[in-house]
Each structure stands twice: as structure tokens, then as C-alpha cells.
Amino acid sequence: MTVYFHDIPAINYQGSSATTDFAYRHYDPERVVLGKRLEDHLRFAVAWWHGFAWPGGDPFGGQTFQRPWFGDTMDHARLKADAAFELFGVLGQPYFCFHDADIRPEGEDFAENTARLDEITDYIGTKMEATGTKLLWGTANLFSHRRYMAGAATNPDPDVFAFAAATVKTCLDATKKLGGENYVLWGGREGYETLLNTDLRRERQQAGRFLQMAVDYAHKIGFKGAILIEPKPQEPTKHQYDFDVATVYGFLKDFGLEKEVKVNIEQGHAILAGHSFEHEIALAAALGIFGSIDMNRNDYQSGWDTDQFPNSVPEVALAYLEILRAGGFTTGGTNFDAKLRRQSLDPEDLVLAHVGAMDICARGLIAAAEILEDGRLDASRNTRYAPWDKSDLLGLDLESIAARVRADGINPSPRSGQQERLENLVNRFV
Ligand code: XLS
Ligand code: NI
Ligand code: NI
């Protein structure tokens, strides 16, 4: 019985000759690329919050969406889960992601929150078993409720730290129970508005200790998944502590967690930090902390985290190029942390947003694989660095290098970086 997506057929791969909007033109889950099925490369996930919890508001107006599951009872929560699994089925999505607050109504206190989370995750677990849909990651919403207005781990009030820590415990339990392959921490309010009331040093220590506790508990319960931090430079707070990949790596090093925690990188957050998505992915891979991605796109003019569905093959291709260069996803995947525009009211809109995004990602990944198979791009990069392969310079010191430069008459002659030529090469694939 359909709850919400009445009359929408299951979406199948039909290729570019498809005549309906309700078809994949590029995402063929069975297609083998670089020795792996596309579905296993991309590991798509639907985000419960944008698809099912977000009411369609903006800073100037409230709810535009009218969903039968909007409401704060457990019956509503179950109906929401029914609709979510219906969408996963229509799309053939292998994974989903959730925050505790997306799947259960807020209770009166911690005990009620926990009971509700247990109840709804039992319900969701049964549906997962029946459908084969899996959990890419779970997380705790430590930013929406007013108790978190001054931060969760970084709050000046230890009671808020305690409430947040207790909540993360329950969300780690829930994620483990559902077989989640990762657990994500996005510090939505872990930052500050003004130094006039903020002890930055203290807050940073609190955040580090909080993360150590989460990692210790994950070990203790035998959680096999990866723990991921999701960097973001600002919004909601003016200064977020987890600014970007480089900042997070320094933070992890400081608290001895660089081997324990990886990153979940979001396209829109990378843009807000003044980076490209592929820069953040490549840096995380170089540092050994690449985990997963939140796929979306930001409006390049607005300066907000607009969380739109991706629609540019050339951009997405460069991101997957770095992911493939890094060896592909292990526990991670492509989570659509993306929401409809608020005028897109219909059930079809939610389906087609994902269909388009999945096709774009498939095209991007296929293009990236072809670039690697072609080999010229990487060959050119290797040639560029080839002299380093036979160099012993990094083992020397300044004095001996100076002596060598004088003795050998070293006098470098610049070589072209060939950027336009390489851009032309890449453009033949995207
Ligand atoms: C918000 C974040 C959030 C995380 C999960 O900007 O992207 O959606 O992915 O808490
Ligand atoms: Ni995100
Ligand atoms: Ni975001």
C-alpha cells in the first residue's frame, strides 16, 4: 500500500533513449566501472532530514510543504518512516542517513527521547530487514533545540554538555543497532557569535574531550563503522570550530584522534570555506582522513548553505576523480544532503530531484573513471614530479643543499604547468 508516492513507478535504468522523466538515463547500478558495479562505487543515500523533516521554510516564511506525517506523535513518526521507505523503494536507494530528531518527536526529557528513539529504531530496523535498505550513517541533532543555542559540547553550561553527551551515546547505540556503517558529528552550534562572551580556548578543550568520549564509547560497544566529523566554516554560528578539512585535521592531531576519526565532506560547506569540493576531498585523502561525502551544491552567489541537489557533471566529475584516486569509498558513500526548493511541493518533485542527482553523479563518476583509464592526466602529473623520484634533497639540510647548488651550478629553468591543455583533456570526458 502506498502512503505518499501514489502512482509513481519504481525508477529503472532505461538509458538515454528513455521517454519518461521517471527513469535513470545514466545510473545503471549494474554497470561495471573500474571493476566495480556503479551502485557499489556511488553508495547513494537519502537524507531523512531534508526529504521528510524539512517543512519548506526560509528566513521570511514558514512551512510550505504539507506532509501527512508532519506532527509530533509517534504515529506521525511511523508514518514518516513508511513514506521514507516508500521513497527508498521507488528510487532503489541502497542507503539512508538520519538524525535522532528526524525520526522521533522531541520528548519531555532525556528518558523520553531515548525511549522514543528505541521504539522508532525498532520499527525502522524491521523495515530495513524487509527491504534490504541499509544505514550509511546516523547522527545526533545537537543544534535545533533551544538548549543548544550556545553550543552542545562547547556550551558554557556543563549540563548542556552532559545532555549532548548522553544523547550521542543513545545515537551511537541506535546507529550500531541498525548496522550503520559510519557515525557523523556535525558541530552545528560548536562555534561562536562573539568573543565578547566566548572563551575560545576552553570551548576547544571541551569539544576535544567530547570527541574522545564518543570514540571511546564506540570502541566499547564494538561499533565497527567509521566516526566522521563534518567540517563547515560558518552557519549557523559566525565562526564554526570545524572550519574545513585542514582545521579538523589540526584539531584531531591535538587530541590524539587522527587515526580514529575521518571526515564527511560536503560540497556546499567546501564552497562556503572558500575551497572547491575536490580540494577538500584531495586534502583529506592526502592526510589519510577521507571518509564520506554529503553531495549537494551551493548557490555560488548567496553565501548560504543552500543544499541544492547537484546538477553539474563537470563539477561532480572532479570530485569523484579525487575519490577514485584515493581508492574509492570504503565505509563512506554519497549522501544527498540536499533539499527541494520550497515551491517544489509535490511527491514527484522529491523523487525527480533524487533521480536527476543520481544521474549526474553517475555521469560524473563514469567520466572520472574514463579520465583515469585514459591515463594521460595522471601520466602528465607524474612526469611533472618525476625529478623528485630520484632526488635525495629531502634528507639533506640547508648547508649541504647550499653547497650542492654552488658546486653543481644548479639554476632551475621553469617548465609549463600546461593547465589549459589539461583542462581541454578533461573536457573531452565530461
Ligand atoms: C548542515 C549539515 C548537516 C549534517 C548532519 O549544514 O550538512 O545536514 O550533514 O548533521
Ligand atoms: Ni551535511
Ligand atoms: Ni550542510
GROMACS .gro file of C-alpha atoms and ligand atoms in nm:
model
  442
    1MET     CA    1   0.000   0.000   0.000
    2THR     CA    2   0.139   0.339  -0.088
    3VAL     CA    3   0.144   0.608   0.176
    4TYR     CA    4   0.252   0.905  -0.021
    5PHE     CA    5   0.420   0.835  -0.353
    6HIS     CA    6   0.100   0.715  -0.520
    7ASP     CA    7   0.127   0.603  -0.880
    8ILE     CA    8   0.498   0.677  -0.904
    9PRO     CA    9   0.660   0.377  -1.065
   10ALA     CA   10   0.982   0.222  -0.941
   11ILE     CA   11   1.260   0.404  -1.125
   12ASN     CA   12   1.474   0.185  -1.351
   13TYR     CA   13   1.769   0.241  -1.576
   14GLN     CA   14   1.639   0.299  -1.928
   15GLY     CA   15   1.936   0.469  -2.092
   16SER     CA   16   1.936   0.793  -2.288
   17SER     CA   17   1.651   0.680  -2.514
   18ALA     CA   18   1.409   0.684  -2.218
   19THR     CA   19   1.093   0.883  -2.293
   20THR     CA   20   0.968   0.934  -1.938
   21ASP     CA   21   1.103   1.164  -1.666
   22PHE     CA   22   1.076   0.871  -1.425
   23ALA     CA   23   1.381   0.681  -1.545
   24TYR     CA   24   1.754   0.672  -1.489
   25ARG     CA   25   1.932   0.769  -1.806
   26HIS     CA   26   2.285   0.718  -1.674
   27TYR     CA   27   2.264   0.547  -1.335
   28ASP     CA   28   2.272   0.178  -1.419
   29PRO     CA   29   2.350   0.018  -1.082
   30GLU     CA   30   2.478  -0.296  -1.254
   31ARG     CA   31   2.719  -0.125  -1.492
   32VAL     CA   32   3.076  -0.221  -1.410
   33VAL     CA   33   3.326   0.065  -1.398
   34LEU     CA   34   3.689   0.005  -1.300
   35GLY     CA   35   3.595  -0.345  -1.192
   36LYS     CA   36   3.309  -0.244  -0.960
   37ARG     CA   37   2.932  -0.202  -1.001
   38LEU     CA   38   2.817   0.160  -1.014
   39GLU     CA   39   2.592   0.105  -0.714
   40ASP     CA   40   2.895  -0.013  -0.514
   41HIS     CA   41   3.104   0.283  -0.625
   42LEU     CA   42   2.847   0.552  -0.551
   43ARG     CA   43   2.675   0.410  -0.242
   44PHE     CA   44   2.385   0.657  -0.261
   45ALA     CA   45   2.193   0.760   0.049
   46VAL     CA   46   1.877   0.964   0.106
   47ALA     CA   47   1.895   1.219   0.391
   48TRP     CA   48   1.591   1.181   0.618
   49TRP     CA   49   1.604   1.542   0.736
   50HIS     CA   50   1.575   1.718   0.403
   51GLY     CA   51   1.338   1.465   0.248
   52PHE     CA   52   1.098   1.411   0.534
   53ALA     CA   53   1.153   1.655   0.821
   54TRP     CA   54   1.217   1.988   0.649
   55PRO     CA   55   0.896   2.195   0.626
   56GLY     CA   56   0.999   2.424   0.340
   57GLY     CA   57   1.067   2.739   0.539
   58ASP     CA   58   1.305   3.024   0.467
   59PRO     CA   59   1.407   3.330   0.672
   60PHE     CA   60   1.096   3.514   0.551
   61GLY     CA   61   0.832   3.247   0.567
   62GLY     CA   62   0.743   2.921   0.734
   63GLN     CA   63   0.615   2.589   0.616
   64THR     CA   64   0.519   2.544   0.253
   65PHE     CA   65   0.511   2.163   0.250
   66GLN     CA   66   0.209   1.974   0.376
   67ARG     CA   67   0.308   1.618   0.452
   68PRO     CA   68   0.067   1.376   0.615
   69TRP     CA   69   0.341   1.279   0.865
   70PHE     CA   70   0.404   1.632   0.998
   71GLY     CA   71   0.316   1.625   1.367
   72ASP     CA   72   0.474   1.536   1.697
   73THR     CA   73   0.331   1.195   1.785
   74MET     CA   74   0.488   0.853   1.743
   75ASP     CA   75   0.213   0.771   1.492
   76HIS     CA   76   0.341   1.057   1.279
   77ALA     CA   77   0.696   0.926   1.318
   78ARG     CA   78   0.590   0.582   1.196
   79LEU     CA   79   0.401   0.729   0.902
   80LYS     CA   80   0.711   0.930   0.817
   81ALA     CA   81   0.919   0.612   0.823
   82ASP     CA   82   0.663   0.441   0.599
   83ALA     CA   83   0.690   0.725   0.347
   84ALA     CA   84   1.069   0.725   0.367
   85PHE     CA   85   1.094   0.355   0.292
   86GLU     CA   86   0.847   0.400   0.011
   87LEU     CA   87   1.079   0.659  -0.145
   88PHE     CA   88   1.385   0.434  -0.095
   89GLY     CA   89   1.193   0.163  -0.278
   90VAL     CA   90   1.085   0.390  -0.566
   91LEU     CA   91   1.445   0.506  -0.613
   92GLY     CA   92   1.615   0.175  -0.540
   93GLN     CA   93   1.832   0.359  -0.287
   94PRO     CA   94   2.073   0.130  -0.104
   95TYR     CA   95   2.124   0.362   0.196
   96PHE     CA   96   1.976   0.637   0.412
   97CYS     CA   97   2.105   0.870   0.687
   98PHE     CA   98   1.925   1.023   0.985
   99HIS     CA   99   1.947   1.244   1.295
  100ASP     CA  100   1.761   1.129   1.607
  101ALA     CA  101   1.538   1.436   1.577
  102ASP     CA  102   1.437   1.345   1.221
  103ILE     CA  103   1.290   1.010   1.314
  104ARG     CA  104   1.128   1.066   1.653
  105PRO     CA  105   0.936   1.358   1.808
  106GLU     CA  106   1.112   1.552   2.084
  107GLY     CA  107   1.018   1.419   2.429
  108GLU     CA  108   0.983   1.595   2.763
  109ASP     CA  109   1.327   1.486   2.880
  110PHE     CA  110   1.625   1.264   2.802
  111ALA     CA  111   1.450   0.947   2.919
  112GLU     CA  112   1.154   1.005   2.690
  113ASN     CA  113   1.382   1.091   2.396
  114THR     CA  114   1.568   0.765   2.449
  115ALA     CA  115   1.252   0.556   2.475
  116ARG     CA  116   1.117   0.708   2.157
  117LEU     CA  117   1.443   0.657   1.973
  118ASP     CA  118   1.448   0.291   2.080
  119GLU     CA  119   1.089   0.244   1.968
  120ILE     CA  120   1.126   0.407   1.626
  121THR     CA  121   1.459   0.240   1.552
  122ASP     CA  122   1.296  -0.098   1.621
  123TYR     CA  123   1.031  -0.003   1.368
  124ILE     CA  124   1.289   0.118   1.116
  125GLY     CA  125   1.500  -0.194   1.174
  126THR     CA  126   1.209  -0.417   1.075
  127LYS     CA  127   1.164  -0.216   0.756
  128MET     CA  128   1.535  -0.238   0.678
  129GLU     CA  129   1.521  -0.613   0.712
  130ALA     CA  130   1.215  -0.636   0.489
  131THR     CA  131   1.358  -0.413   0.214
  132GLY     CA  132   1.737  -0.456   0.235
  133THR     CA  133   1.789  -0.079   0.263
  134LYS     CA  134   2.092  -0.003   0.482
  135LEU     CA  135   2.207   0.276   0.709
  136LEU     CA  136   2.504   0.475   0.578
  137TRP     CA  137   2.523   0.685   0.894
  138GLY     CA  138   2.338   0.805   1.197
  139THR     CA  139   2.393   1.126   1.390
  140ALA     CA  140   2.255   1.335   1.675
  141ASN     CA  141   2.085   1.667   1.616
  142LEU     CA  142   2.269   1.884   1.870
  143PHE     CA  143   2.173   2.216   1.713
  144SER     CA  144   1.796   2.262   1.664
  145HIS     CA  145   1.660   2.256   2.019
  146ARG     CA  146   1.694   2.582   2.214
  147ARG     CA  147   1.902   2.409   2.484
  148TYR     CA  148   2.184   2.402   2.226
  149MET     CA  149   2.167   2.768   2.130
  150ALA     CA  150   2.515   2.832   2.281
  151GLY     CA  151   2.661   2.504   2.161
  152ALA     CA  152   2.647   2.138   2.264
  153ALA     CA  153   2.997   2.017   2.364
  154THR     CA  154   3.120   2.376   2.363
  155ASN     CA  155   2.841   2.515   2.580
  156PRO     CA  156   2.932   2.733   2.882
  157ASP     CA  157   2.683   2.523   3.082
  158PRO     CA  158   2.813   2.174   3.173
  159ASP     CA  159   2.454   2.047   3.192
  160VAL     CA  160   2.421   2.105   2.820
  161PHE     CA  161   2.747   1.917   2.760
  162ALA     CA  162   2.602   1.633   2.969
  163PHE     CA  163   2.271   1.628   2.780
  164ALA     CA  164   2.456   1.628   2.447
  165ALA     CA  165   2.700   1.354   2.555
  166ALA     CA  166   2.414   1.137   2.681
  167THR     CA  167   2.232   1.194   2.352
  168VAL     CA  168   2.536   1.096   2.145
  169LYS     CA  169   2.556   0.776   2.348
  170THR     CA  170   2.199   0.687   2.255
  171CYS     CA  171   2.258   0.777   1.890
  172LEU     CA  172   2.571   0.562   1.874
  173ASP     CA  173   2.366   0.279   2.026
  174ALA     CA  174   2.091   0.333   1.768
  175THR     CA  175   2.339   0.352   1.478
  176LYS     CA  176   2.507   0.030   1.589
  177LYS     CA  177   2.171  -0.141   1.634
  178LEU     CA  178   2.076  -0.057   1.274
  179GLY     CA  179   2.412  -0.170   1.135
  180GLY     CA  180   2.520   0.183   1.044
  181GLU     CA  181   2.846   0.195   0.851
  182ASN     CA  182   2.951   0.534   0.989
  183TYR     CA  183   2.860   0.777   1.266
  184VAL     CA  184   2.876   1.150   1.186
  185LEU     CA  185   2.930   1.450   1.413
  186TRP     CA  186   2.848   1.784   1.260
  187GLY     CA  187   2.901   2.058   1.518
  188GLY     CA  188   2.611   2.275   1.415
  189ARG     CA  189   2.639   2.506   1.714
  190GLU     CA  190   3.001   2.431   1.801
  191GLY     CA  191   3.127   2.780   1.732
  192TYR     CA  192   3.055   3.130   1.850
  193GLU     CA  193   2.898   3.462   1.762
  194THR     CA  194   3.127   3.699   1.955
  195LEU     CA  195   3.449   3.676   2.153
  196LEU     CA  196   3.299   3.927   2.398
  197ASN     CA  197   3.122   3.636   2.569
  198THR     CA  198   3.328   3.340   2.450
  199ASP     CA  199   3.628   3.159   2.600
  200LEU     CA  200   3.755   3.001   2.281
  201ARG     CA  201   4.034   2.805   2.449
  202ARG     CA  202   3.801   2.639   2.696
  203GLU     CA  203   3.540   2.556   2.433
  204ARG     CA  204   3.800   2.390   2.214
  205GLN     CA  205   3.912   2.168   2.505
  206GLN     CA  206   3.551   2.070   2.572
  207ALA     CA  207   3.500   1.976   2.207
  208GLY     CA  208   3.816   1.764   2.206
  209ARG     CA  209   3.720   1.579   2.521
  210PHE     CA  210   3.366   1.524   2.389
  211LEU     CA  211   3.501   1.363   2.073
  212GLN     CA  212   3.739   1.141   2.272
  213MET     CA  213   3.442   1.021   2.478
  214ALA     CA  214   3.242   0.942   2.164
  215VAL     CA  215   3.534   0.746   2.015
  216ASP     CA  216   3.592   0.554   2.341
  217TYR     CA  217   3.226   0.462   2.364
  218ALA     CA  218   3.215   0.349   2.001
  219HIS     CA  219   3.507   0.116   2.077
  220LYS     CA  220   3.346  -0.003   2.395
  221ILE     CA  221   3.025  -0.116   2.224
  222GLY     CA  222   3.217  -0.267   1.932
  223PHE     CA  223   3.087  -0.022   1.674
  224LYS     CA  224   3.262  -0.127   1.355
  225GLY     CA  225   3.183   0.182   1.149
  226ALA     CA  226   3.390   0.496   1.098
  227ILE     CA  227   3.348   0.807   1.315
  228LEU     CA  228   3.331   1.114   1.093
  229ILE     CA  229   3.349   1.488   1.159
  230GLU     CA  230   3.170   1.709   0.906
  231PRO     CA  231   3.355   2.039   0.858
  232LYS     CA  232   3.169   2.364   0.793
  233PRO     CA  233   3.309   2.718   0.821
  234GLN     CA  234   3.004   2.915   0.933
  235GLU     CA  235   2.625   2.898   0.952
  236PRO     CA  236   2.462   2.866   1.192
  237THR     CA  237   2.735   3.027   1.407
  238LYS     CA  238   2.954   3.303   1.275
  239HIS     CA  239   3.274   3.106   1.349
  240GLN     CA  240   3.242   2.727   1.342
  241TYR     CA  241   3.531   2.542   1.507
  242ASP     CA  242   3.534   2.267   1.240
  243PHE     CA  243   3.603   2.519   0.965
  244ASP     CA  244   3.741   2.290   0.693
  245VAL     CA  245   3.941   1.970   0.646
  246ALA     CA  246   4.273   2.131   0.738
  247THR     CA  247   4.131   2.278   1.059
  248VAL     CA  248   3.969   1.948   1.157
  249TYR     CA  249   4.297   1.763   1.099
  250GLY     CA  250   4.482   2.002   1.332
  251PHE     CA  251   4.211   1.953   1.592
  252LEU     CA  252   4.227   1.572   1.562
  253LYS     CA  253   4.607   1.578   1.596
  254ASP     CA  254   4.579   1.796   1.903
  255PHE     CA  255   4.351   1.545   2.076
  256GLY     CA  256   4.528   1.231   1.950
  257LEU     CA  257   4.235   1.130   1.731
  258GLU     CA  258   4.380   1.149   1.380
  259LYS     CA  259   4.381   0.770   1.348
  260GLU     CA  260   4.032   0.736   1.496
  261VAL     CA  261   3.824   0.996   1.317
  262LYS     CA  262   3.780   1.081   0.950
  263VAL     CA  263   3.579   1.346   0.769
  264ASN     CA  264   3.245   1.368   0.594
  265ILE     CA  265   3.295   1.639   0.333
  266GLU     CA  266   3.002   1.840   0.199
  267GLN     CA  267   3.014   2.020  -0.135
  268GLY     CA  268   2.833   2.329  -0.007
  269HIS     CA  269   3.049   2.354   0.305
  270ALA     CA  270   3.365   2.336   0.095
  271ILE     CA  271   3.237   2.627  -0.115
  272LEU     CA  272   3.147   2.829   0.196
  273ALA     CA  273   3.503   2.774   0.323
  274GLY     CA  274   3.642   2.924   0.003
  275HIS     CA  275   3.759   2.586  -0.132
  276SER     CA  276   3.648   2.360  -0.410
  277PHE     CA  277   3.486   2.028  -0.322
  278GLU     CA  278   3.771   1.839  -0.490
  279HIS     CA  279   4.028   2.032  -0.288
  280GLU     CA  280   3.872   1.920   0.038
  281ILE     CA  281   3.848   1.558  -0.080
  282ALA     CA  282   4.206   1.553  -0.210
  283LEU     CA  283   4.340   1.706   0.111
  284ALA     CA  284   4.150   1.460   0.330
  285ALA     CA  285   4.281   1.172   0.119
  286ALA     CA  286   4.636   1.304   0.145
  287LEU     CA  287   4.602   1.326   0.524
  288GLY     CA  288   4.450   0.978   0.548
  289ILE     CA  289   4.118   1.101   0.686
  290PHE     CA  290   3.883   1.079   0.387
  291GLY     CA  291   3.557   0.915   0.493
  292SER     CA  292   3.238   1.007   0.310
  293ILE     CA  293   3.064   1.287   0.119
  294ASP     CA  294   2.750   1.493   0.153
  295MET     CA  295   2.664   1.560  -0.208
  296ASN     CA  296   2.479   1.881  -0.288
  297ARG     CA  297   2.553   2.216  -0.443
  298ASN     CA  298   2.554   2.569  -0.317
  299ASP     CA  299   2.425   2.873  -0.489
  300TYR     CA  300   2.751   3.049  -0.578
  301GLN     CA  301   2.615   3.398  -0.515
  302SER     CA  302   2.406   3.375  -0.200
  303GLY     CA  303   2.671   3.283   0.057
  304TRP     CA  304   2.432   3.044   0.235
  305ASP     CA  305   2.433   2.668   0.267
  306THR     CA  306   2.156   2.630   0.010
  307ASP     CA  307   2.175   2.248  -0.003
  308GLN     CA  308   2.054   2.211  -0.360
  309PHE     CA  309   2.067   1.885  -0.549
  310PRO     CA  310   2.381   1.861  -0.766
  311ASN     CA  311   2.338   1.936  -1.135
  312SER     CA  312   2.680   1.995  -1.286
  313VAL     CA  313   2.859   1.697  -1.436
  314PRO     CA  314   3.198   1.874  -1.474
  315GLU     CA  315   3.198   1.969  -1.103
  316VAL     CA  316   3.084   1.632  -0.980
  317ALA     CA  317   3.336   1.455  -1.207
  318LEU     CA  318   3.629   1.636  -1.045
  319ALA     CA  319   3.506   1.533  -0.701
  320TYR     CA  320   3.474   1.166  -0.799
  321LEU     CA  321   3.812   1.186  -0.972
  322GLU     CA  322   3.971   1.260  -0.634
  323ILE     CA  323   3.762   0.989  -0.466
  324LEU     CA  324   3.870   0.730  -0.724
  325ARG     CA  325   4.232   0.845  -0.698
  326ALA     CA  326   4.200   0.785  -0.323
  327GLY     CA  327   4.083   0.428  -0.391
  328GLY     CA  328   3.707   0.492  -0.374
  329PHE     CA  329   3.474   0.474  -0.078
  330THR     CA  330   3.528   0.218   0.194
  331THR     CA  331   3.267   0.278   0.466
  332GLY     CA  332   3.159   0.607   0.310
  333GLY     CA  333   2.915   0.691   0.035
  334THR     CA  334   2.726   0.965  -0.148
  335ASN     CA  335   2.467   1.109   0.089
  336PHE     CA  336   2.229   1.356  -0.076
  337ASP     CA  337   2.234   1.626   0.189
  338ALA     CA  338   2.010   1.824  -0.043
  339LYS     CA  339   1.663   1.966  -0.023
  340LEU     CA  340   1.392   2.074  -0.262
  341ARG     CA  341   1.327   2.439  -0.330
  342ARG     CA  342   1.029   2.542  -0.119
  343GLN     CA  343   0.792   2.575  -0.416
  344SER     CA  344   0.853   2.212  -0.515
  345LEU     CA  345   0.552   2.081  -0.330
  346ASP     CA  346   0.470   1.751  -0.495
  347PRO     CA  347   0.575   1.395  -0.419
  348GLU     CA  348   0.708   1.379  -0.776
  349ASP     CA  349   0.942   1.668  -0.703
  350LEU     CA  350   1.118   1.473  -0.428
  351VAL     CA  351   1.152   1.167  -0.648
  352LEU     CA  352   1.277   1.355  -0.954
  353ALA     CA  353   1.527   1.560  -0.750
  354HIS     CA  354   1.696   1.236  -0.649
  355VAL     CA  355   1.666   1.083  -0.997
  356GLY     CA  356   1.842   1.381  -1.154
  357ALA     CA  357   2.108   1.393  -0.884
  358MET     CA  358   2.180   1.022  -0.917
  359ASP     CA  359   2.215   1.053  -1.293
  360ILE     CA  360   2.450   1.350  -1.253
  361CYS     CA  361   2.664   1.157  -1.004
  362ALA     CA  362   2.670   0.851  -1.228
  363ARG     CA  363   2.784   1.063  -1.522
  364GLY     CA  364   3.048   1.229  -1.305
  365LEU     CA  365   3.183   0.901  -1.176
  366ILE     CA  366   3.187   0.741  -1.522
  367ALA     CA  367   3.371   1.044  -1.662
  368ALA     CA  368   3.623   1.033  -1.377
  369ALA     CA  369   3.683   0.663  -1.436
  370GLU     CA  370   3.736   0.727  -1.807
  371ILE     CA  371   3.988   1.000  -1.727
  372LEU     CA  372   4.181   0.755  -1.511
  373GLU     CA  373   4.158   0.475  -1.767
  374ASP     CA  374   4.278   0.711  -2.038
  375GLY     CA  375   4.579   0.773  -1.815
  376ARG     CA  376   4.709   1.089  -1.978
  377LEU     CA  377   4.611   1.321  -1.694
  378ASP     CA  378   4.792   1.121  -1.428
  379ALA     CA  379   5.083   1.048  -1.660
  380SER     CA  380   5.128   1.419  -1.709
  381ARG     CA  381   5.119   1.481  -1.335
  382ASN     CA  382   5.370   1.203  -1.274
  383THR     CA  383   5.603   1.346  -1.535
  384ARG     CA  384   5.579   1.682  -1.366
  385TYR     CA  385   5.710   1.540  -1.039
  386ALA     CA  386   5.942   1.277  -1.193
  387PRO     CA  387   6.266   1.457  -1.095
  388TRP     CA  388   6.167   1.419  -0.731
  389ASP     CA  389   6.158   1.041  -0.771
  390LYS     CA  390   6.536   1.033  -0.799
  391SER     CA  391   6.609   1.319  -0.562
  392ASP     CA  392   6.764   1.284  -0.215
  393LEU     CA  393   6.706   1.651  -0.128
  394LEU     CA  394   6.452   1.598   0.148
  395GLY     CA  395   6.709   1.403   0.350
  396LEU     CA  396   6.962   1.686   0.346
  397ASP     CA  397   6.992   2.014   0.537
  398LEU     CA  398   7.019   2.375   0.424
  399GLU     CA  399   7.401   2.388   0.443
  400SER     CA  400   7.459   2.081   0.231
  401ILE     CA  401   7.195   2.192  -0.017
  402ALA     CA  402   7.363   2.531  -0.046
  403ALA     CA  403   7.697   2.359  -0.107
  404ARG     CA  404   7.542   2.141  -0.375
  405VAL     CA  405   7.370   2.430  -0.552
  406ARG     CA  406   7.705   2.610  -0.568
  407ALA     CA  407   7.909   2.305  -0.670
  408ASP     CA  408   7.666   2.177  -0.933
  409GLY     CA  409   7.573   2.521  -1.060
  410ILE     CA  410   7.202   2.441  -1.009
  411ASN     CA  411   7.000   2.707  -1.189
  412PRO     CA  412   6.634   2.599  -1.242
  413SER     CA  413   6.460   2.650  -1.574
  414PRO     CA  414   6.081   2.684  -1.539
  415ARG     CA  415   5.856   2.439  -1.724
  416SER     CA  416   5.495   2.491  -1.834
  417GLY     CA  417   5.221   2.373  -1.597
  418GLN     CA  418   5.005   2.304  -1.906
  419GLN     CA  419   4.682   2.393  -1.725
  420GLU     CA  420   4.476   2.478  -2.034
  421ARG     CA  421   4.597   2.169  -2.215
  422LEU     CA  422   4.490   1.953  -1.919
  423GLU     CA  423   4.156   2.133  -1.893
  424ASN     CA  424   4.097   2.056  -2.259
  425LEU     CA  425   4.180   1.693  -2.194
  426VAL     CA  426   3.936   1.668  -1.902
  427ASN     CA  427   3.664   1.844  -2.102
  428ARG     CA  428   3.672   1.564  -2.358
  429PHE     CA  429   3.534   1.332  -2.090
  430VAL     CA  430   3.280   1.543  -1.905
  431XLS     C1  431   2.433   2.107   0.786
  431XLS     C2  432   2.492   1.975   0.778
  431XLS     C3  433   2.405   1.862   0.833
  431XLS     C4  434   2.490   1.741   0.856
  431XLS     C5  435   2.433   1.642   0.950
  431XLS     O1  436   2.478   2.201   0.724
  431XLS     O2  437   2.525   1.949   0.645
  431XLS     O3  438   2.300   1.838   0.748
  431XLS     O4  439   2.517   1.677   0.736
  431XLS     O5  440   2.414   1.694   1.077
  432NI      NI  441   2.586   1.769   0.566
  433NI      NI  442   2.523   2.134   0.517
   0.00000   0.00000   0.00000
